[in-house]
Each structure stands twice: as structure tokens, then as C-alpha cells.
Amino acid sequence: MRIAEARVIVTCPGRNFVTLKIVTDDGVTGVGDATLNGRELAVTAYLREHVGPALIGRDPARIEDTWQYLYRGAYWRRGPVTMTAIAAVDTALWDLKGKVAGLPVYQLLGGRSRDGVTVYGHANAATVDEVPAAVAVLVADGYRAVRVQCGIPGLAKTYGVSTTGDRYEPADAAVPSEESWSTERYLAHVPAVFARVRAEFGPGLRLLHDVHHRLTPIEAARLGRSLEPYALTWMEDPVPAELQDGFRLIRAHTTTPIAVGEVFNSIWDCEQLLREQLIDYLRCSVGHAGGITHLRRIFDLAALYHVRSGSHGATDLSPVCLAAALHLDLSIPNFGLQEHMPHTAETDRVFPHAYRFSAGLMHPGDEPGLGVDIDEELAARYPYRPASLPVNRLEDGTLHSW
Ligand code: EZ4
Ligand code: CO
């Protein structure tokens, strides 16, 4: 069996997704997610122009060798575009291997280590008074873990907090829209949000919060300490993670657990944070961190340092990525939590899938491979629309991290 075609499909059923479909000379197919939010066509070109031609004629069974070929063989290593493209190839080859074997991918990874994958949902509200109702919706849906984000008094818009009431992840204008930020207003406000949620929902509900890389280490230390009474499961991306020594400072001041990794793309982004035990959850995704092969290697390293997985699963990661994540989550020993935001009905129709949600848990299903596909005819009806994440400025106009 040989790879005969590597097809890249770009579609926008509500938001943009890039999918790689590998087809063998016997007509077996495998899919991988190649979506990089706001930079979709860079990965598309990388796959179409550089990776695809090199795949033709290769043995699809040689997943590890193909990974090494695309990583070491390219000379230019790492980076989000490269690693997303490698991830798509790797994921598609695991899907294909599962179909050839007649087994779901989690069986190829060693079988299940748990009954289901605990997922967390997003509760977003404009004001503290509206937060309990937003959390209650998720609790009623069965979620046992909830990420809580709230508008900040004095700021017109807060990233991740919908102004329309929808569950959403923004990527709107072709040229990024601009939002404003105030660390002072934010730090003064967040503890009251969690005080309210804990008071209303008691100690049993797992609570999470995403800081979106907006603080300095000492500010993050203060936030973590101020949230200690509310026993969060994690404080996510408290600071930009290029300066990894900075996490020592946060660690020295707070017992609020720390999660990072959604923008990481290789094991080398994780190594210092793991080795120095500076984090508690690692949030790399199958789609952006080199596929199932590489992410499993990352999570194995994490396990040595008591770090659990908490993979990114926002709606800009396609159903193909979510399916792959669920197979990995089900199999690894050090699974922590999986992020889950339901895709729109349009997206779900373009990507028919076997995975399901029930009582706070997800299961990838038992179809051979990943149990997900792309309906290419339907996908063709949704042409690509340029869309970007917003940028973030301080109130005096200074561009800020987000
Ligand atoms: O900003 O997926 O935890 N989830 C997140 C998301 C990310 C988007 C970026 O593409 O932080 O909202
Ligand atoms: Co995040």
C-alpha cells in the first residue's frame, strides 16, 4: 500500500478549517486537522507545495519514519506552521492505520485507561451577576468542570466574553479588530467572580480560568494567591511563556495550579517547565503540537513530573482534531482534562463523527480509525473567508500581549 494523494481541503462552515486527506492506492483514506487560526493559508501552502509531493509513493504504515522525515528532513524545524502541517500528516496516518487494522485509534495506543474523557466547558458572562446563570447552563448540560470568564468593569469588550450571548471564539475581521485591556481593572475584579461561583455552586464543581498570557509573573503570582480560597483546578496561560524562568516567580508565591501550552508546538517548548516542575497541566493539542505521535511523547515526558494533560479544544480546532484528542486522552495514563466547546451544527454536518458527549464525559466511539471524516461536497459550499483574532491594547494605546 502506497500514498497516492494528499488533498488539502479548506472550508468555512461558520469558521475556517483546513483538513488534510491522505488517500492510498487501494482507496483507503485518513484525515488530519491542519487548521491554524488566522494563518490557515500558510499551512495550506506548506502542505500543498512542500509536504504533499514528498508523501506520494511513501508507505502509509511508517508513521514514525514519516514524522522524522518531515521534522528532521526539512532542516527548518519547529514553529506553528511546520508543526501544524506535520500534525495533519501524522493524524491522517493514524486514522488510516486504524482503518486498515479495523480498530479505533485508542486501541492502537494501548487501549483505554478510563471510562471516558472528562471535558470542561466555557461559561462566559458580561457581569458578575450574570455569571451564575452561565455556569448553571453548563452544569445542567452535565459538565463537571467549567472555565469561567467575565467582562471587566470599565472595559468595553473582553476577549472570550461574547457580546451576543453565543458560545463563541472570536476571529472576525480580515484585519484584526482591536480590544482594550487594563491589568489593574482585571486583577481587582476576578476574585469577586470566583467568590460568587464558589458560593453558588459549592466545592464539587471544578473551576478554571484563562488569563490569555496577559500578566507579568509577579501580577500572575498575585492573581493566583487571590484565587486560592476558591480552589481553582487551574489558572491558564498566566504570562506569555517565552520567558520560562518567570514561572519560578509565580510558583514561589501561589498554590493555584498552572496550565500552559496551547500555543506550544514542540516538546522543546515544554521541557524546562516540566523539568523544573513549574506547571501542573500541559495544554498542547494534537493539531498544533506535531500530531498524535509527538503529543504522546510530550505527555510521556510530562508524566515524569506529575504533570497532567489538559488539551486545548476551542472551536478553531476542527472536529478532526477533537476526535484525535479524545483517542489520546482516553489512552494516556496522565490525562487531566480536555477542553470542549461544541462546534456549530453547520460544522458538525461538514465533519460527520462518532464521538459523543454524555454526563460531562466524551468518548471517541469505536469506529475504525478516528471515527471522523469530512463531507467534501458539503465543505465546498463554504468558501474560505479571511478572519483574524483581535489584537489587544492598553488604555493608552500600547500594544499588549493576549
Ligand atoms: O484563544 O483557540 O483556551 N482556549 C483559548 C482559545 C484561543 C483560541 C486561539 O485560536 O484560549 O480561546
Ligand atoms: Co486558552
Short mmCIF file of N, CA and C and ligand atoms in Angstrom, two decimals, residues 120 122 147 159 169 210-213 236-237 262 283 312 339, ligand 2:
data_model
loop_
_atom_site.label_atom_id
_atom_site.label_comp_id
_atom_site.label_asym_id
_atom_site.label_seq_id
_atom_site.Cartn_x
_atom_site.Cartn_y
_atom_site.Cartn_z
N TYR A 120 -14.12 20.06 29.98
CA TYR A 120 -14.65 21.29 30.60
C TYR A 120 -15.24 22.18 29.54
N HIS A 122 -17.16 26.15 28.57
CA HIS A 122 -16.91 27.58 28.80
C HIS A 122 -18.17 28.28 29.28
N ARG A 147 -14.85 26.44 32.72
CA ARG A 147 -13.96 27.60 32.63
C ARG A 147 -14.83 28.85 32.70
N TYR A 159 -11.90 39.67 25.72
CA TYR A 159 -11.70 38.53 24.83
C TYR A 159 -12.34 37.27 25.42
N GLU A 169 -15.81 31.71 19.96
CA GLU A 169 -14.40 32.06 20.00
C GLU A 169 -14.19 33.06 18.88
N ASP A 210 -8.95 31.37 32.30
CA ASP A 210 -7.93 31.61 31.27
C ASP A 210 -7.49 33.07 31.33
N VAL A 211 -6.20 33.29 31.55
CA VAL A 211 -5.65 34.65 31.64
C VAL A 211 -5.15 35.14 30.28
N HIS A 212 -5.05 34.24 29.30
CA HIS A 212 -4.65 34.61 27.93
C HIS A 212 -3.34 35.38 27.89
N HIS A 213 -2.36 34.95 28.66
CA HIS A 213 -0.99 35.48 28.58
C HIS A 213 -0.89 36.97 28.87
N GLU A 236 -4.94 29.47 33.66
CA GLU A 236 -4.35 29.13 32.34
C GLU A 236 -3.57 30.30 31.75
N ASP A 237 -2.43 29.98 31.15
CA ASP A 237 -1.62 30.98 30.45
C ASP A 237 -1.51 32.29 31.22
N GLU A 262 -1.19 25.96 24.97
CA GLU A 262 -1.99 25.94 23.74
C GLU A 262 -1.26 26.54 22.55
N ARG A 283 -1.23 21.96 28.03
CA ARG A 283 -2.42 22.09 27.19
C ARG A 283 -2.13 22.03 25.69
N HIS A 312 -5.95 21.78 24.69
CA HIS A 312 -6.71 22.85 24.02
C HIS A 312 -7.76 22.20 23.12
N GLU A 339 -10.43 20.33 27.00
CA GLU A 339 -11.31 21.46 26.72
C GLU A 339 -12.34 21.05 25.66
CO CO B 2 -6.58 29.41 26.47
#
